[in-house]
mmCIF file of C-alpha atoms and ligand atoms in Angstrom:
data_model
loop_
_atom_site.group_PDB
_atom_site.id
_atom_site.type_symbol
_atom_site.label_atom_id
_atom_site.label_comp_id
_atom_site.label_asym_id
_atom_site.label_seq_id
_atom_site.Cartn_x
_atom_site.Cartn_y
_atom_site.Cartn_z
ATOM 1 C CA MET A 1 86.870 117.234 116.602
ATOM 2 C CA SER A 2 87.404 120.343 114.466
ATOM 3 C CA GLN A 3 90.298 121.138 112.173
ATOM 4 C CA SER A 4 91.608 123.751 114.581
ATOM 5 C CA GLU A 5 91.562 121.221 117.428
ATOM 6 C CA PHE A 6 93.558 118.809 115.259
ATOM 7 C CA ARG A 7 95.906 121.642 114.384
ATOM 8 C CA SER A 8 96.497 122.442 118.015
ATOM 9 C CA ARG A 9 97.262 118.775 118.763
ATOM 10 C CA ALA A 10 99.710 118.790 115.869
ATOM 11 C CA ARG A 11 101.873 121.243 117.797
ATOM 12 C CA ARG A 12 103.371 118.115 119.282
ATOM 13 C CA LEU A 13 104.715 117.273 115.864
ATOM 14 C CA VAL A 14 105.930 120.792 115.105
ATOM 15 C CA GLU A 15 107.508 121.365 118.498
ATOM 16 C CA ALA A 16 109.125 117.976 119.074
ATOM 17 C CA ARG A 17 112.869 118.326 119.441
ATOM 18 C CA ARG A 18 113.195 114.819 118.046
ATOM 19 C CA LEU A 19 110.686 113.493 115.593
ATOM 20 C CA VAL A 20 110.447 109.949 114.222
ATOM 21 C CA VAL A 21 108.427 109.320 111.066
ATOM 22 C CA LYS A 22 107.631 105.778 109.967
ATOM 23 C CA VAL A 23 106.678 105.071 106.400
ATOM 24 C CA GLY A 24 105.021 101.809 105.417
ATOM 25 C CA SER A 25 105.774 99.719 102.330
ATOM 26 C CA ALA A 26 102.282 100.182 100.900
ATOM 27 C CA LEU A 27 102.890 103.929 100.622
ATOM 28 C CA LEU A 28 106.446 103.808 99.392
ATOM 29 C CA VAL A 29 106.332 101.054 96.854
ATOM 30 C CA ASP A 30 103.977 100.674 93.936
ATOM 31 C CA ALA A 31 102.459 97.235 94.403
ATOM 32 C CA LYS A 32 102.359 96.499 90.665
ATOM 33 C CA THR A 33 105.770 97.652 89.516
ATOM 34 C CA GLY A 34 107.746 97.251 92.735
ATOM 35 C CA ARG A 35 109.174 100.738 92.174
ATOM 36 C CA VAL A 36 109.291 103.657 94.573
ATOM 37 C CA ASN A 37 106.334 106.056 94.386
ATOM 38 C CA ARG A 38 108.711 108.821 93.592
ATOM 39 C CA ALA A 39 106.412 111.837 93.367
ATOM 40 C CA TRP A 40 104.851 110.969 96.702
ATOM 41 C CA LEU A 41 108.235 110.356 98.316
ATOM 42 C CA GLU A 42 109.461 113.743 97.032
ATOM 43 C CA SER A 43 106.555 115.425 98.773
ATOM 44 C CA LEU A 44 107.267 113.603 102.022
ATOM 45 C CA VAL A 45 110.971 114.467 101.814
ATOM 46 C CA ASP A 46 109.934 118.114 101.370
ATOM 47 C CA ASP A 47 107.955 117.865 104.599
ATOM 48 C CA LEU A 48 110.871 116.213 106.412
ATOM 49 C CA ALA A 49 113.315 118.796 105.069
ATOM 50 C CA ARG A 50 111.017 121.519 106.367
ATOM 51 C CA ALA A 51 111.033 119.991 109.867
ATOM 52 C CA HIS A 52 114.810 119.653 109.637
ATOM 53 C CA GLY A 53 115.052 123.273 108.462
ATOM 54 C CA ARG A 54 113.204 124.540 111.517
ATOM 55 C CA GLY A 55 115.788 122.823 113.712
ATOM 56 C CA GLN A 56 114.039 119.549 114.521
ATOM 57 C CA GLN A 57 116.066 116.360 114.663
ATOM 58 C CA VAL A 58 114.407 113.925 112.299
ATOM 59 C CA ILE A 59 114.631 110.136 112.114
ATOM 60 C CA VAL A 60 112.936 108.141 109.364
ATOM 61 C CA VAL A 61 111.941 104.507 109.774
ATOM 62 C CA SER A 62 111.367 103.179 106.286
ATOM 63 C CA SER A 63 109.905 99.879 105.184
ATOM 64 C CA GLY A 64 109.825 98.759 101.600
ATOM 65 C CA ALA A 65 113.002 96.726 101.175
ATOM 66 C CA ILE A 66 111.231 93.419 100.759
ATOM 67 C CA ALA A 67 108.494 94.866 98.546
ATOM 68 C CA MET A 68 111.111 96.405 96.236
ATOM 69 C CA GLY A 69 113.491 93.476 96.216
ATOM 70 C CA ARG A 70 110.927 90.766 95.536
ATOM 71 C CA ARG A 71 109.872 92.342 92.244
ATOM 72 C CA HIS A 72 113.437 92.868 91.224
ATOM 73 C CA LEU A 73 114.265 89.231 91.888
ATOM 74 C CA GLY A 74 111.101 88.066 90.168
ATOM 75 C CA LEU A 75 109.813 86.297 93.275
ATOM 76 C CA PRO A 76 106.166 85.214 93.091
ATOM 77 C CA ALA A 77 103.319 87.080 94.759
ATOM 78 C CA GLY A 78 102.065 85.766 98.101
ATOM 79 C CA ARG A 79 103.889 84.834 101.254
ATOM 80 C CA LEU A 80 107.642 84.395 100.942
ATOM 81 C CA ARG A 81 109.800 81.949 102.875
ATOM 82 C CA LEU A 82 111.992 83.639 105.485
ATOM 83 C CA GLU A 83 115.147 83.151 103.361
ATOM 84 C CA GLU A 84 113.392 84.596 100.338
ATOM 85 C CA SER A 85 112.291 87.651 102.311
ATOM 86 C CA GLN A 86 115.849 88.077 103.505
ATOM 87 C CA ALA A 87 117.212 87.847 99.977
ATOM 88 C CA ALA A 88 114.555 90.283 98.774
ATOM 89 C CA ALA A 89 115.427 92.672 101.599
ATOM 90 C CA ALA A 90 119.110 92.567 100.649
ATOM 91 C CA VAL A 91 118.289 93.530 97.073
ATOM 92 C CA GLY A 92 115.577 96.010 97.997
ATOM 93 C CA GLN A 93 117.366 97.805 100.829
ATOM 94 C CA ILE A 94 120.136 99.120 98.597
ATOM 95 C CA ARG A 95 117.542 100.576 96.239
ATOM 96 C CA LEU A 96 115.426 101.945 99.035
ATOM 97 C CA ALA A 97 118.374 103.666 100.692
ATOM 98 C CA HIS A 98 119.390 105.062 97.340
ATOM 99 C CA ALA A 99 115.959 106.614 96.773
ATOM 100 C CA TRP A 100 116.056 108.366 100.166
ATOM 101 C CA LYS A 101 119.638 109.474 99.691
ATOM 102 C CA GLU A 102 119.003 111.003 96.292
ATOM 103 C CA LEU A 103 116.061 113.033 97.485
ATOM 104 C CA PHE A 104 117.752 114.276 100.640
ATOM 105 C CA ASP A 105 120.912 115.061 98.655
ATOM 106 C CA GLU A 106 118.900 117.353 96.425
ATOM 107 C CA ARG A 107 117.887 119.267 99.529
ATOM 108 C CA GLY A 108 121.430 119.418 100.895
ATOM 109 C CA ILE A 109 120.761 117.034 103.799
ATOM 110 C CA ALA A 110 123.045 114.126 104.723
ATOM 111 C CA THR A 111 121.289 110.758 105.040
ATOM 112 C CA ALA A 112 122.530 107.797 107.044
ATOM 113 C CA GLN A 113 121.456 104.188 106.708
ATOM 114 C CA VAL A 114 120.969 102.378 110.023
ATOM 115 C CA LEU A 115 119.846 98.754 110.109
ATOM 116 C CA LEU A 116 118.680 97.357 113.436
ATOM 117 C CA THR A 117 117.355 94.098 114.820
ATOM 118 C CA LEU A 118 115.191 93.447 117.853
ATOM 119 C CA GLU A 119 118.313 92.607 119.855
ATOM 120 C CA ASP A 120 119.914 95.954 119.053
ATOM 121 C CA THR A 121 117.044 97.762 120.689
ATOM 122 C CA GLU A 122 116.632 95.409 123.634
ATOM 123 C CA GLU A 123 120.063 94.195 124.650
ATOM 124 C CA ARG A 124 121.453 96.923 126.832
ATOM 125 C CA ARG A 125 124.945 97.426 125.454
ATOM 126 C CA ARG A 126 123.861 97.314 121.839
ATOM 127 C CA TYR A 127 120.988 99.598 122.659
ATOM 128 C CA LEU A 128 123.357 102.138 124.151
ATOM 129 C CA ASN A 129 125.699 101.926 121.175
ATOM 130 C CA ALA A 130 122.841 102.426 118.742
ATOM 131 C CA ARG A 131 121.563 105.296 120.847
ATOM 132 C CA SER A 132 124.874 107.092 120.875
ATOM 133 C CA THR A 133 125.328 106.602 117.126
ATOM 134 C CA LEU A 134 121.899 108.143 116.545
ATOM 135 C CA ASP A 135 122.771 111.009 118.916
ATOM 136 C CA THR A 136 125.957 111.660 117.008
ATOM 137 C CA LEU A 137 124.258 111.557 113.614
ATOM 138 C CA LEU A 138 121.500 113.888 114.751
ATOM 139 C CA GLY A 139 124.025 116.231 116.349
ATOM 140 C CA LEU A 140 125.743 116.401 112.965
ATOM 141 C CA LYS A 141 122.389 117.246 111.335
ATOM 142 C CA ALA A 142 122.104 114.034 109.349
ATOM 143 C CA ILE A 143 118.781 112.228 108.932
ATOM 144 C CA PRO A 144 119.068 108.534 109.837
ATOM 145 C CA VAL A 145 116.906 106.274 107.670
ATOM 146 C CA ILE A 146 116.308 103.121 109.670
ATOM 147 C CA ASN A 147 114.989 99.724 108.689
ATOM 148 C CA GLU A 148 115.086 96.312 110.260
ATOM 149 C CA ASN A 149 118.225 94.396 109.368
ATOM 150 C CA ASP A 150 116.133 91.735 107.660
ATOM 151 C CA THR A 151 119.022 89.811 106.139
ATOM 152 C CA VAL A 152 120.485 88.782 109.495
ATOM 153 C CA ALA A 153 117.330 88.669 111.585
ATOM 154 C CA THR A 154 116.171 85.093 112.091
ATOM 155 C CA ALA A 155 112.582 84.408 113.069
ATOM 156 C CA GLU A 156 113.316 84.737 116.802
ATOM 157 C CA ILE A 157 115.126 88.046 116.624
ATOM 158 C CA ARG A 158 112.859 89.739 114.121
ATOM 159 C CA TYR A 159 110.457 92.511 114.734
ATOM 160 C CA GLY A 160 108.740 91.592 111.509
ATOM 161 C CA ASP A 161 106.962 94.914 111.471
ATOM 162 C CA ASN A 162 108.344 98.395 111.411
ATOM 163 C CA ASP A 163 105.618 99.922 113.592
ATOM 164 C CA ARG A 164 107.135 98.363 116.685
ATOM 165 C CA LEU A 165 110.661 99.016 115.453
ATOM 166 C CA ALA A 166 109.748 102.696 115.036
ATOM 167 C CA ALA A 167 108.386 102.815 118.587
ATOM 168 C CA ARG A 168 111.605 101.277 119.958
ATOM 169 C CA VAL A 169 113.630 103.763 117.950
ATOM 170 C CA ALA A 170 111.552 106.641 119.341
ATOM 171 C CA GLN A 171 112.103 105.288 122.845
ATOM 172 C CA MET A 172 115.822 104.769 122.280
ATOM 173 C CA ALA A 173 116.262 108.271 120.889
ATOM 174 C CA SER A 174 114.043 109.902 123.567
ATOM 175 C CA ALA A 175 111.903 111.359 120.775
ATOM 176 C CA GLU A 176 108.904 113.451 121.763
ATOM 177 C CA CYS A 177 106.794 112.538 118.744
ATOM 178 C CA LEU A 178 106.374 109.530 116.458
ATOM 179 C CA VAL A 179 104.216 109.661 113.338
ATOM 180 C CA LEU A 180 103.125 106.388 111.729
ATOM 181 C CA LEU A 181 102.150 107.127 108.136
ATOM 182 C CA SER A 182 99.670 104.534 107.087
ATOM 183 C CA ASP A 183 97.166 103.685 104.394
ATOM 184 C CA ILE A 184 94.415 104.573 106.869
ATOM 185 C CA ASP A 185 93.941 107.933 108.602
ATOM 186 C CA GLY A 186 93.745 106.646 112.156
ATOM 187 C CA LEU A 187 92.005 104.345 114.607
ATOM 188 C CA TYR A 188 88.330 103.422 114.243
ATOM 189 C CA THR A 189 85.995 101.541 116.564
ATOM 190 C CA ALA A 190 85.867 98.814 113.876
ATOM 191 C CA ASP A 191 87.407 98.223 110.445
ATOM 192 C CA PRO A 192 85.847 101.043 108.356
ATOM 193 C CA GLY A 193 86.296 98.957 105.207
ATOM 194 C CA LYS A 194 83.913 96.335 106.577
ATOM 195 C CA ASP A 195 81.703 98.136 109.049
ATOM 196 C CA PRO A 196 79.822 101.254 107.878
ATOM 197 C CA ASP A 197 79.141 102.239 111.501
ATOM 198 C CA ALA A 198 82.831 102.389 112.392
ATOM 199 C CA GLN A 199 83.576 105.600 114.325
ATOM 200 C CA PHE A 200 86.798 107.556 114.075
ATOM 201 C CA ILE A 201 88.787 107.988 117.312
ATOM 202 C CA PRO A 202 90.745 111.258 117.345
ATOM 203 C CA GLU A 203 92.549 110.808 120.656
ATOM 204 C CA VAL A 204 93.558 108.014 123.015
ATOM 205 C CA ARG A 205 94.826 108.823 126.491
ATOM 206 C CA GLU A 206 94.718 105.319 127.858
ATOM 207 C CA ILE A 207 95.305 102.149 125.860
ATOM 208 C CA SER A 208 92.601 99.999 127.371
ATOM 209 C CA GLY A 209 91.480 96.520 126.330
ATOM 210 C CA ALA A 210 88.655 98.212 124.423
ATOM 211 C CA VAL A 211 91.160 100.196 122.359
ATOM 212 C CA GLU A 212 93.112 97.033 121.624
ATOM 213 C CA ALA A 213 89.929 95.282 120.545
ATOM 214 C CA MET A 214 89.222 98.039 118.006
ATOM 215 C CA ALA A 215 92.435 97.302 116.170
ATOM 216 C CA SER A 216 91.935 94.456 113.719
ATOM 217 C CA GLY A 217 94.349 92.661 111.347
ATOM 218 C CA PRO A 218 96.407 94.054 108.421
ATOM 219 C CA THR A 219 94.602 96.375 106.048
ATOM 220 C CA SER A 220 96.826 96.097 102.981
ATOM 221 C CA GLY A 221 98.671 93.405 101.073
ATOM 222 C CA VAL A 222 102.098 95.072 100.842
ATOM 223 C CA GLY A 223 103.339 95.809 104.364
ATOM 224 C CA SER A 224 103.232 93.580 107.394
ATOM 225 C CA GLY A 225 101.730 95.822 110.058
ATOM 226 C CA GLY A 226 98.040 96.351 110.712
ATOM 227 C CA MET A 227 96.233 98.370 113.345
ATOM 228 C CA THR A 228 97.215 95.818 116.009
ATOM 229 C CA THR A 229 100.919 96.509 115.577
ATOM 230 C CA LYS A 230 100.195 100.242 115.567
ATOM 231 C CA VAL A 231 98.450 100.039 118.909
ATOM 232 C CA ALA A 232 101.317 97.887 120.233
ATOM 233 C CA ALA A 233 103.704 100.572 118.989
ATOM 234 C CA ALA A 234 101.605 103.240 120.685
ATOM 235 C CA ARG A 235 101.897 101.389 123.983
ATOM 236 C CA ILE A 236 105.689 101.408 123.750
ATOM 237 C CA ALA A 237 105.881 105.044 122.628
ATOM 238 C CA VAL A 238 103.454 106.433 125.181
ATOM 239 C CA GLY A 239 105.186 104.438 127.942
ATOM 240 C CA ALA A 240 108.393 106.223 126.955
ATOM 241 C CA GLY A 241 106.723 109.636 127.149
ATOM 242 C CA CYS A 242 106.457 109.991 123.366
ATOM 243 C CA SER A 243 103.237 111.134 121.626
ATOM 244 C CA LEU A 244 102.255 108.946 118.691
ATOM 245 C CA CYS A 245 100.134 109.900 115.728
ATOM 246 C CA ILE A 246 98.607 107.548 113.146
ATOM 247 C CA ALA A 247 97.997 109.542 110.002
ATOM 248 C CA SER A 248 97.160 108.868 106.407
ATOM 249 C CA GLY A 249 100.028 108.769 103.958
ATOM 250 C CA ARG A 250 97.595 108.453 101.076
ATOM 251 C CA ARG A 251 98.087 112.028 99.995
ATOM 252 C CA PRO A 252 101.052 114.190 99.022
ATOM 253 C CA ASN A 253 102.771 116.157 101.816
ATOM 254 C CA PRO A 254 101.278 113.987 104.553
ATOM 255 C CA LEU A 255 103.104 115.681 107.442
ATOM 256 C CA ARG A 256 102.142 119.121 106.318
ATOM 257 C CA ALA A 257 98.543 117.897 106.197
ATOM 258 C CA VAL A 258 98.750 116.800 109.850
ATOM 259 C CA GLU A 259 100.306 120.129 110.802
ATOM 260 C CA GLU A 260 97.462 121.931 109.065
ATOM 261 C CA GLY A 261 94.846 120.066 111.033
ATOM 262 C CA THR A 262 93.840 117.109 108.924
ATOM 263 C CA ARG A 263 92.294 114.383 111.025
ATOM 264 C CA CYS A 264 94.478 111.678 112.545
ATOM 265 C CA THR A 265 94.594 109.696 115.792
ATOM 266 C CA TRP A 266 96.827 110.881 118.626
ATOM 267 C CA PHE A 267 97.982 108.588 121.425
ATOM 268 C CA LEU A 268 99.136 110.802 124.277
ATOM 269 C CA PRO A 269 101.324 110.094 127.307
ATOM 270 C CA GLY A 270 100.116 111.201 130.739
ATOM 271 C CA ARG A 271 100.680 114.813 131.702
ATOM 272 C CA GLY A 272 104.270 115.602 132.618
ATOM 273 C CA ARG A 273 105.560 112.259 131.295
ATOM 274 C CA THR A 274 108.362 113.414 129.031
ATOM 275 C CA PRO A 275 110.937 111.104 127.414
ATOM 276 C CA HIS A 276 113.615 112.796 129.497
ATOM 277 C CA LYS A 277 111.814 112.121 132.790
ATOM 278 C CA VAL A 278 110.935 108.546 131.886
ATOM 279 C CA ARG A 279 114.549 107.783 131.051
ATOM 280 C CA LYS A 280 115.871 109.347 134.237
ATOM 281 C CA GLN A 281 113.328 107.411 136.273
ATOM 282 C CA TRP A 282 114.484 104.237 134.595
ATOM 283 C CA ILE A 283 118.114 104.943 135.516
ATOM 284 C CA ALA A 284 117.244 105.978 139.082
ATOM 285 C CA GLY A 285 115.097 102.877 139.542
ATOM 286 C CA THR A 286 117.829 100.321 138.682
ATOM 287 C CA LEU A 287 117.471 97.628 141.308
ATOM 288 C CA LYS A 288 121.099 96.696 141.703
ATOM 289 C CA PRO A 289 123.750 99.092 140.402
ATOM 290 C CA ALA A 290 126.741 97.076 139.162
ATOM 291 C CA GLY A 291 129.413 99.246 140.744
ATOM 292 C CA ARG A 292 130.295 102.310 142.797
ATOM 293 C CA LEU A 293 132.317 105.386 141.947
ATOM 294 C CA THR A 294 133.441 107.563 144.849
ATOM 295 C CA VAL A 295 133.998 111.161 143.815
ATOM 296 C CA ASP A 296 135.854 114.058 145.454
ATOM 297 C CA ALA A 297 134.021 117.015 147.001
ATOM 298 C CA GLY A 298 134.590 119.335 144.039
ATOM 299 C CA CYS A 299 133.203 116.768 141.652
ATOM 300 C CA ALA A 300 130.148 116.111 143.866
ATOM 301 C CA GLN A 301 129.491 119.860 143.761
ATOM 302 C CA ALA A 302 129.847 119.969 139.990
ATOM 303 C CA LEU A 303 127.348 117.116 139.614
ATOM 304 C CA THR A 304 124.720 119.004 141.589
ATOM 305 C CA ARG A 305 125.176 121.829 139.088
ATOM 306 C CA GLY A 306 124.235 119.477 136.271
ATOM 307 C CA LYS A 307 127.711 118.638 134.963
ATOM 308 C CA SER A 308 128.870 115.322 133.552
ATOM 309 C CA LEU A 309 131.055 113.042 135.639
ATOM 310 C CA LEU A 310 134.639 113.267 134.407
ATOM 311 C CA PRO A 311 137.315 110.693 135.265
ATOM 312 C CA ALA A 312 139.366 113.404 137.025
ATOM 313 C CA GLY A 313 136.797 113.727 139.816
ATOM 314 C CA VAL A 314 136.702 110.033 140.743
ATOM 315 C CA ALA A 315 138.848 108.942 143.676
ATOM 316 C CA LYS A 316 138.075 105.208 143.703
ATOM 317 C CA LEU A 317 135.835 102.587 142.215
ATOM 318 C CA ALA A 318 134.396 99.243 143.236
ATOM 319 C CA GLY A 319 132.467 96.459 141.536
ATOM 320 C CA ARG A 320 132.595 94.696 138.219
ATOM 321 C CA PHE A 321 130.743 96.595 135.555
ATOM 322 C CA GLU A 322 130.660 96.835 131.818
ATOM 323 C CA ARG A 323 130.171 99.854 129.633
ATOM 324 C CA GLY A 324 126.499 100.790 129.755
ATOM 325 C CA ASP A 325 125.810 99.345 133.220
ATOM 326 C CA THR A 326 124.233 101.475 135.914
ATOM 327 C CA VAL A 327 126.627 102.486 138.686
ATOM 328 C CA SER A 328 126.164 104.424 141.935
ATOM 329 C CA VAL A 329 128.024 107.645 142.522
ATOM 330 C CA LEU A 330 129.080 108.209 146.149
ATOM 331 C CA ASP A 331 130.237 111.443 147.794
ATOM 332 C CA PRO A 332 133.456 111.455 149.872
ATOM 333 C CA GLU A 333 131.402 110.441 152.941
ATOM 334 C CA GLY A 334 130.141 107.373 151.128
ATOM 335 C CA ARG A 335 126.566 108.580 150.596
ATOM 336 C CA GLU A 336 124.969 107.665 147.310
ATOM 337 C CA ILE A 337 124.193 110.928 145.527
ATOM 338 C CA ALA A 338 123.617 109.867 141.936
ATOM 339 C CA ARG A 339 123.247 106.993 139.510
ATOM 340 C CA GLY A 340 124.244 106.808 135.928
ATOM 341 C CA LEU A 341 125.115 104.706 132.905
ATOM 342 C CA VAL A 342 128.862 104.380 132.814
ATOM 343 C CA ALA A 343 130.722 104.849 129.521
ATOM 344 C CA TYR A 344 133.674 102.568 130.406
ATOM 345 C CA SER A 345 134.077 99.085 131.832
ATOM 346 C CA ALA A 346 135.452 98.779 135.380
ATOM 347 C CA GLU A 347 138.800 97.698 133.966
ATOM 348 C CA ASP A 348 139.152 100.714 131.678
ATOM 349 C CA ALA A 349 137.662 103.084 134.252
ATOM 350 C CA ALA A 350 140.289 101.964 136.795
ATOM 351 C CA ARG A 351 142.995 103.152 134.400
ATOM 352 C CA ILE A 352 141.561 106.621 133.793
ATOM 353 C CA ILE A 353 140.084 107.739 137.130
ATOM 354 C CA GLY A 354 141.861 110.690 138.661
ATOM 355 C CA ARG A 355 143.245 111.634 135.245
ATOM 356 C CA ARG A 356 142.363 114.360 132.810
ATOM 357 C CA SER A 357 140.070 113.504 129.900
ATOM 358 C CA SER A 358 142.775 114.577 127.451
ATOM 359 C CA GLU A 359 144.910 111.690 128.735
ATOM 360 C CA ILE A 360 142.302 108.998 128.017
ATOM 361 C CA GLU A 361 143.586 108.147 124.570
ATOM 362 C CA ALA A 362 147.178 107.745 125.739
ATOM 363 C CA LEU A 363 146.094 105.680 128.759
ATOM 364 C CA LEU A 364 143.788 103.292 126.910
ATOM 365 C CA GLY A 365 145.171 103.336 123.403
ATOM 366 C CA TRP A 366 141.848 104.405 121.877
ATOM 367 C CA ARG A 367 139.761 107.509 121.917
ATOM 368 C CA GLY A 368 136.643 107.068 124.059
ATOM 369 C CA ARG A 369 134.229 109.528 125.582
ATOM 370 C CA GLU A 370 135.502 112.434 127.659
ATOM 371 C CA GLU A 371 132.945 111.727 130.340
ATOM 372 C CA LEU A 372 132.828 108.690 132.561
ATOM 373 C CA ILE A 373 129.082 109.336 132.853
ATOM 374 C CA HIS A 374 127.504 111.840 130.500
ATOM 375 C CA ARG A 375 125.022 114.189 132.153
ATOM 376 C CA ASP A 376 122.188 112.852 129.963
ATOM 377 C CA ASP A 377 122.885 109.442 131.509
ATOM 378 C CA LEU A 378 123.174 110.741 135.068
ATOM 379 C CA VAL A 379 120.461 111.193 137.682
ATOM 380 C CA MET A 380 120.851 113.088 140.941
ATOM 381 C CA LEU A 381 118.959 111.021 143.492
ATOM 382 C CA ARG A 382 117.680 114.013 145.446
ATOM 383 C CA ASP A 383 115.539 114.692 142.335
ATOM 384 C CA PHE A 384 114.030 111.210 142.438
ATOM 385 C CA GLU A 385 112.674 108.534 144.658
ATOM 386 C CA ALA A 386 114.905 105.682 143.612
HETATM 387 N N1 LIG B 401 111.517 95.602 107.094
HETATM 388 C C1 LIG B 401 110.559 95.289 106.083
HETATM 389 C C2 LIG B 401 110.963 95.885 104.729
HETATM 390 O O1 LIG B 401 111.646 96.842 104.669
HETATM 391 C C3 LIG B 401 109.186 95.814 106.355
HETATM 392 C C4 LIG B 401 108.501 95.511 107.629
HETATM 393 C C5 LIG B 401 107.135 96.198 107.653
HETATM 394 O O2 LIG B 401 106.501 96.288 106.614
HETATM 395 O O3 LIG B 401 106.700 96.665 108.694
HETATM 396 O O4 LIG B 401 110.547 95.412 103.713
#
């Protein structure tokens, strides 16, 4: 594949509304000193600031806490016990976050630290909370720098590798593009370090067993992910309608290099599978909505015009639901016209339906969302086969 073909594929990176970039420990942290590779990180932050400057919403997933902390604590080389890794992460994370913050500060960009565990991205309510925090941060033009919350994650609730975490973050944020910066420039038919006949694969449109077989174990001693976790991440990302690129971080300005057509491996979702569509299909396809909201005629009309569902338009509700559950929206004749993720529990919703959004705070005693179902969380069923 030629440079110009790579460049044209890289439009996905340049044009993504939301872009997630994952940086591995081996790139960020000098294996000998345990310090940040500052000059390299500066060049990456320049690339990220450029994406931010052209209006893209950028999320960073950064490893490196354990690698930084272990040196600082004087822990021995080799495999650490879980508690030691957690202690190292606690020491390293503060330094890691500081390095990102300093460099973004210099470029006038606000940085936010977000620490997540497997449960936060899988358990529905926590997932929705994390999603709305990310939405808010991105709306305010901050760049979230995310890592796994290693200090609280026990073996069962750990990702253990940030490739998969990055893919879950991309899915959660409905990102269009995820770049995994790695110490290798993409996927090969075999490990190129061991097999001189290994062929480079520029593009994967279907993650078959053969593709999985090409990915072998870890390739470096610092991070925890190898090609296997990258392909697993690609499966998650592509399933969510997000394009994923594995690119080399072993050069300055690695994102700019991809944009300019340097070779890398792209995993692409099927045609027309956008994060937006995948998410709406997921909402529409809920097997058993937890409750029902019956709306008045004016509100039903407004929904068909793409508006959010406000408490004022709801005449009655039924069912026991929690914030974040899927509920059905019925028109005055009782026909189901929409489904959506509700922003209030049934108990709280009962107190605010029929009332103006400006009254919510007085009615509940706290300031929640103006919408009962935000339009991003709402699907009109005539647009979908539920
Ligand atoms: N969360 C770990 C850290 O920051 C890294 C996991 C990984 O390398 O993928 O040290």
